[in-house]
Short mmCIF file of C-alpha atoms in Angstrom, two decimals:
data_model
loop_
_atom_site.label_atom_id
_atom_site.label_comp_id
_atom_site.label_asym_id
_atom_site.label_seq_id
_atom_site.Cartn_x
_atom_site.Cartn_y
_atom_site.Cartn_z
CA UNK A 1 -232.55 -22.52 -0.52
CA UNK A 2 -229.43 -22.36 -2.68
CA UNK A 3 -227.14 -25.43 -2.58
CA UNK A 4 -223.40 -24.92 -2.02
CA UNK A 5 -220.63 -26.55 -4.12
CA UNK A 6 -219.58 -28.84 -1.29
CA UNK A 7 -223.15 -30.07 -0.85
CA UNK A 8 -223.39 -30.76 -4.59
CA UNK A 9 -220.16 -32.82 -4.50
CA UNK A 10 -221.30 -34.77 -1.46
CA UNK A 11 -224.71 -35.48 -2.95
CA UNK A 12 -223.12 -36.63 -6.21
CA UNK A 13 -220.67 -38.89 -4.37
CA UNK A 14 -223.48 -40.35 -2.26
CA UNK A 15 -225.52 -40.98 -5.41
CA UNK A 16 -222.60 -42.85 -7.07
CA UNK A 17 -221.90 -44.83 -3.90
CA UNK A 18 -225.54 -45.75 -3.63
CA UNK A 19 -225.58 -46.97 -7.24
CA UNK A 20 -222.73 -49.44 -6.51
CA UNK A 21 -220.10 -47.80 -8.71
CA UNK A 22 -216.44 -48.60 -7.91
CA UNK A 23 -215.43 -45.01 -8.54
CA UNK A 24 -217.74 -43.49 -6.06
CA UNK A 25 -215.44 -40.56 -5.23
CA UNK A 26 -215.05 -37.66 -7.66
CA UNK A 27 -212.30 -35.12 -6.93
CA UNK A 28 -213.59 -31.64 -6.43
CA UNK A 29 -211.91 -30.14 -9.55
CA UNK A 30 -214.08 -27.09 -9.30
CA UNK A 31 -212.22 -26.17 -6.13
CA UNK A 32 -208.63 -26.42 -7.65
CA UNK A 33 -206.91 -23.06 -7.90
CA UNK A 34 -204.77 -21.78 -10.77
CA UNK A 35 -201.61 -22.04 -8.67
CA UNK A 36 -202.29 -25.69 -7.93
CA UNK A 37 -202.86 -26.41 -11.61
CA UNK A 38 -199.50 -24.79 -12.45
CA UNK A 39 -197.76 -26.91 -9.81
CA UNK A 40 -199.28 -30.09 -11.22
CA UNK A 41 -198.29 -29.13 -14.78
CA UNK A 42 -194.72 -28.35 -13.65
CA UNK A 43 -194.42 -31.74 -11.96
CA UNK A 44 -195.70 -33.48 -15.09
CA UNK A 45 -193.24 -31.58 -17.29
CA UNK A 46 -190.29 -32.36 -14.98
CA UNK A 47 -191.25 -36.04 -14.89
CA UNK A 48 -191.47 -36.13 -18.69
CA UNK A 49 -188.07 -34.46 -19.05
CA UNK A 50 -186.57 -36.89 -16.55
CA UNK A 51 -187.89 -39.85 -18.51
CA UNK A 52 -186.57 -38.34 -21.74
CA UNK A 53 -183.09 -37.75 -20.29
CA UNK A 54 -183.06 -41.26 -18.82
CA UNK A 55 -183.93 -42.73 -22.19
CA UNK A 56 -181.25 -40.69 -23.94
CA UNK A 57 -178.62 -41.69 -21.37
CA UNK A 58 -179.42 -45.35 -21.95
CA UNK A 59 -178.77 -45.16 -25.67
CA UNK A 60 -176.43 -42.17 -26.21
CA UNK A 61 -173.01 -41.90 -24.59
CA UNK A 62 -170.64 -38.97 -24.32
CA UNK A 63 -166.95 -39.85 -24.75
CA UNK A 64 -163.94 -37.52 -24.40
CA UNK A 65 -160.69 -38.26 -26.22
CA UNK A 66 -157.77 -36.45 -24.58
CA UNK A 67 -154.64 -35.15 -26.29
CA UNK A 68 -152.48 -37.94 -24.87
CA UNK A 69 -154.78 -40.63 -26.29
CA UNK A 70 -155.42 -42.39 -29.58
CA UNK A 71 -158.99 -43.48 -30.33
CA UNK A 72 -160.69 -45.53 -33.02
CA UNK A 73 -164.42 -45.86 -33.69
CA UNK A 74 -166.32 -49.04 -34.49
CA UNK A 75 -169.78 -48.80 -36.06
CA UNK A 76 -171.75 -52.04 -35.99
CA UNK A 77 -168.55 -53.98 -35.38
CA UNK A 78 -166.59 -52.43 -38.24
CA UNK A 79 -163.64 -50.07 -37.68
CA UNK A 80 -164.62 -46.86 -39.44
CA UNK A 81 -162.16 -44.13 -38.47
CA UNK A 82 -159.52 -42.75 -36.12
CA UNK A 83 -160.70 -39.96 -33.82
CA UNK A 84 -158.77 -36.83 -32.98
CA UNK A 85 -158.93 -35.30 -29.46
CA UNK A 86 -162.38 -33.92 -28.62
CA UNK A 87 -165.87 -34.82 -27.35
CA UNK A 88 -168.02 -37.35 -29.21
CA UNK A 89 -171.61 -38.60 -28.84
CA UNK A 90 -172.36 -42.16 -29.94
CA UNK A 91 -175.32 -44.54 -29.89
CA UNK A 92 -174.25 -47.29 -27.51
CA UNK A 93 -176.29 -49.90 -29.35
CA UNK A 94 -174.45 -49.33 -32.64
CA UNK A 95 -171.07 -47.72 -31.98
CA UNK A 96 -168.09 -48.12 -29.63
CA UNK A 97 -164.88 -46.14 -29.18
CA UNK A 98 -161.64 -47.81 -28.11
CA UNK A 99 -158.85 -45.63 -26.68
CA UNK A 100 -155.09 -46.23 -26.38
CA UNK A 101 -152.39 -44.30 -24.53
CA UNK A 102 -150.24 -42.29 -26.96
CA UNK A 103 -147.54 -41.38 -24.42
CA UNK A 104 -144.12 -43.12 -24.32
CA UNK A 105 -144.27 -46.32 -22.30
CA UNK A 106 -141.60 -48.42 -20.60
CA UNK A 107 -141.29 -52.19 -20.89
CA UNK A 108 -138.76 -54.05 -18.73
CA UNK A 109 -137.65 -57.45 -19.99
CA UNK A 110 -136.28 -59.15 -16.84
CA UNK A 111 -133.26 -61.43 -16.72
CA UNK A 112 -133.39 -63.77 -19.70
CA UNK A 113 -131.19 -66.86 -19.52
CA UNK A 114 -129.17 -66.99 -22.73
CA UNK A 115 -126.18 -69.06 -23.83
CA UNK A 116 -123.07 -67.47 -25.33
CA UNK A 117 -121.12 -69.04 -28.18
CA UNK A 118 -118.54 -70.47 -25.72
CA UNK A 119 -121.23 -72.20 -23.64
CA UNK A 120 -121.57 -69.74 -20.75
CA UNK A 121 -125.07 -69.15 -19.37
CA UNK A 122 -125.90 -65.61 -18.30
CA UNK A 123 -128.95 -63.49 -17.55
CA UNK A 124 -129.52 -60.25 -19.43
CA UNK A 125 -132.24 -57.71 -18.60
CA UNK A 126 -133.31 -55.04 -21.08
CA UNK A 127 -135.30 -51.81 -20.79
CA UNK A 128 -137.41 -50.72 -23.78
CA UNK A 129 -139.12 -47.36 -24.36
CA UNK A 130 -141.82 -47.38 -27.04
CA UNK A 131 -145.00 -45.60 -28.09
CA UNK A 132 -148.07 -46.31 -30.20
CA UNK A 133 -148.03 -44.45 -33.53
CA UNK A 134 -150.75 -46.31 -35.44
CA UNK A 135 -153.75 -47.27 -33.28
CA UNK A 136 -155.47 -49.12 -36.12
CA UNK A 137 -152.56 -51.56 -36.49
CA UNK A 138 -152.13 -51.85 -32.72
CA UNK A 139 -155.76 -53.00 -32.43
CA UNK A 140 -156.35 -54.88 -35.66
CA UNK A 141 -153.01 -56.62 -36.31
CA UNK A 142 -152.56 -58.24 -32.89
CA UNK A 143 -154.49 -58.98 -29.73
CA UNK A 144 -151.59 -57.91 -27.48
CA UNK A 145 -148.94 -55.60 -28.92
CA UNK A 146 -146.93 -55.64 -25.66
CA UNK A 147 -146.46 -59.42 -25.94
CA UNK A 148 -145.31 -58.99 -29.52
CA UNK A 149 -142.69 -56.45 -28.44
CA UNK A 150 -141.59 -58.65 -25.54
CA UNK A 151 -141.05 -61.70 -27.76
CA UNK A 152 -139.17 -59.68 -30.40
CA UNK A 153 -136.72 -58.40 -27.77
CA UNK A 154 -136.19 -61.92 -26.41
CA UNK A 155 -135.49 -63.35 -29.86
CA UNK A 156 -133.08 -60.59 -30.84
CA UNK A 157 -131.24 -60.94 -27.51
CA UNK A 158 -130.71 -64.68 -27.93
CA UNK A 159 -129.56 -64.32 -31.53
CA UNK A 160 -126.94 -61.68 -30.67
CA UNK A 161 -125.46 -63.34 -27.58
CA UNK A 162 -125.50 -66.77 -29.21
CA UNK A 163 -122.89 -65.55 -31.71
CA UNK A 164 -120.58 -63.90 -29.15
CA UNK A 165 -118.09 -65.23 -26.60
CA UNK A 166 -118.66 -64.15 -23.03
CA UNK A 167 -115.78 -61.65 -23.04
CA UNK A 168 -117.13 -60.07 -26.24
CA UNK A 169 -120.54 -59.72 -24.65
CA UNK A 170 -119.08 -57.95 -21.63
CA UNK A 171 -117.05 -55.60 -23.81
CA UNK A 172 -119.83 -54.78 -26.29
CA UNK A 173 -122.84 -53.58 -24.27
CA UNK A 174 -123.28 -50.59 -26.58
CA UNK A 175 -123.05 -52.81 -29.64
CA UNK A 176 -125.63 -55.14 -28.09
CA UNK A 177 -128.06 -52.25 -27.57
CA UNK A 178 -127.62 -51.07 -31.16
CA UNK A 179 -128.11 -54.59 -32.48
CA UNK A 180 -131.32 -54.97 -30.50
CA UNK A 181 -132.59 -51.62 -31.79
CA UNK A 182 -132.02 -52.50 -35.45
CA UNK A 183 -133.53 -55.97 -35.02
CA UNK A 184 -136.65 -54.93 -33.09
CA UNK A 185 -137.61 -51.56 -34.55
CA UNK A 186 -138.48 -52.91 -37.99
CA UNK A 187 -140.53 -55.81 -36.68
CA UNK A 188 -142.79 -53.82 -34.36
CA UNK A 189 -143.82 -51.30 -37.02
CA UNK A 190 -146.25 -53.92 -38.32
CA UNK A 191 -148.24 -53.67 -35.06
CA UNK A 192 -148.26 -49.86 -34.94
CA UNK A 193 -145.38 -49.33 -32.48
CA UNK A 194 -142.32 -47.08 -32.63
CA UNK A 195 -139.13 -47.83 -30.70
CA UNK A 196 -137.78 -44.78 -28.85
CA UNK A 197 -134.90 -46.42 -27.01
CA UNK A 198 -133.59 -49.81 -25.92
CA UNK A 199 -130.70 -50.49 -23.55
CA UNK A 200 -129.10 -53.38 -21.69
CA UNK A 201 -129.81 -52.91 -18.00
CA UNK A 202 -127.92 -55.79 -16.35
CA UNK A 203 -125.72 -58.75 -17.27
CA UNK A 204 -125.66 -61.36 -14.51
CA UNK A 205 -123.79 -64.63 -14.02
CA UNK A 206 -124.06 -67.62 -11.71
CA UNK A 207 -122.27 -67.32 -8.36
CA UNK A 208 -119.14 -69.30 -9.34
CA UNK A 209 -118.81 -67.53 -12.68
CA UNK A 210 -119.28 -64.16 -11.05
CA UNK A 211 -116.46 -64.87 -8.60
CA UNK A 212 -114.19 -66.12 -11.38
CA UNK A 213 -114.81 -63.06 -13.52
CA UNK A 214 -114.21 -60.81 -10.51
CA UNK A 215 -110.82 -62.46 -9.93
CA UNK A 216 -109.95 -62.18 -13.61
CA UNK A 217 -110.91 -58.53 -13.69
CA UNK A 218 -108.89 -57.86 -10.53
CA UNK A 219 -105.86 -59.63 -11.98
CA UNK A 220 -106.14 -57.62 -15.19
CA UNK A 221 -106.38 -54.43 -13.18
CA UNK A 222 -103.30 -55.31 -11.12
CA UNK A 223 -101.34 -56.28 -14.22
CA UNK A 224 -102.31 -53.04 -15.91
CA UNK A 225 -101.24 -51.07 -12.85
CA UNK A 226 -97.87 -52.89 -12.73
CA UNK A 227 -97.37 -52.25 -16.44
CA UNK A 228 -98.10 -48.56 -16.04
CA UNK A 229 -95.68 -48.39 -13.11
CA UNK A 230 -92.92 -50.09 -15.12
CA UNK A 231 -93.54 -47.75 -18.02
CA UNK A 232 -93.27 -44.76 -15.69
CA UNK A 233 -89.98 -45.98 -14.23
CA UNK A 234 -88.56 -46.66 -17.69
CA UNK A 235 -89.57 -43.18 -18.80
CA UNK A 236 -87.85 -41.66 -15.76
CA UNK A 237 -84.63 -43.57 -16.49
CA UNK A 238 -84.70 -42.44 -20.10
CA UNK A 239 -85.09 -38.84 -19.00
CA UNK A 240 -82.10 -39.13 -16.63
CA UNK A 241 -79.94 -40.75 -19.31
CA UNK A 242 -80.88 -38.09 -21.84
CA UNK A 243 -80.10 -35.33 -19.36
CA UNK A 244 -76.67 -36.79 -18.60
CA UNK A 245 -75.86 -37.20 -22.29
CA UNK A 246 -76.83 -33.64 -23.08
CA UNK A 247 -74.73 -32.34 -20.18
CA UNK A 248 -71.65 -34.21 -21.41
CA UNK A 249 -72.16 -33.09 -25.01
CA UNK A 250 -72.59 -29.46 -24.04
CA UNK A 251 -69.48 -29.30 -21.78
CA UNK A 252 -67.04 -26.52 -23.11
CA UNK A 253 -63.90 -27.76 -24.90
CA UNK A 254 -61.66 -25.12 -23.13
CA UNK A 255 -58.37 -25.74 -21.38
CA UNK A 256 -60.09 -25.62 -18.08
CA UNK A 257 -62.63 -27.96 -19.36
CA UNK A 258 -59.89 -30.12 -20.86
CA UNK A 259 -58.07 -30.14 -17.55
CA UNK A 260 -61.24 -31.06 -15.80
CA UNK A 261 -61.82 -33.72 -18.35
CA UNK A 262 -58.23 -34.92 -17.94
CA UNK A 263 -58.60 -35.00 -14.19
CA UNK A 264 -61.90 -36.81 -14.56
CA UNK A 265 -60.33 -39.39 -16.80
CA UNK A 266 -57.28 -39.72 -14.54
CA UNK A 267 -59.60 -40.14 -11.61
CA UNK A 268 -61.33 -42.90 -13.44
CA UNK A 269 -58.01 -44.47 -14.24
CA UNK A 270 -56.91 -44.15 -10.66
CA UNK A 271 -60.06 -45.67 -9.48
#
């Protein structure tokens, strides 16, 4: 009697089990269909692709440099080039990309206690607008370019106010800003920065000094107002005197006028 495939597989498995083999079960490959083989092959291919992508992602990185950014590339620890905006692929084990913001940035230097030439202590705060123009210098020449800018502004501020009396400082805010600009802009070029603008934000005094300066300013304002009032009154008197003089000089020298003049003079004499 003919033997079926299932009987052959069972008899073979029983034979291997009887012989003491560990692998006593043999899959019935003769019964696998073509569709099942295709499914298995697809799974194997997908698994292989997944492993490949995982391996690539561990060693290759995709980095995007935007238009508002500067970027420099290091290969094996050495700075090699500056990157323009775009997409870059690097081997993470050998290369790194460091990015910096290229947009204008604001730095506020809060109230710095400085001493004027006449011994008055005041606090001056400054606002600085700057931007990075050379990323290589900003990275290689200093570990913190913001601290460099901060210290340069502080030094320039102390040097300027230390040579001025307090009244000169109050009257020369624009000059102070220009002096800070000229002193700071040249120094920060060495670390790759460009100074867009710098301005004095506030000048503050101690409570007693503030009250004294307020009284002085009020007194000056009142004196100026009184002076302007006196000048106005003097101008009005001059106008009246000039008008009277012109009227007398332009009076007609006729008999009637002479009589009037005679009567006027007689009236004066009578008075």
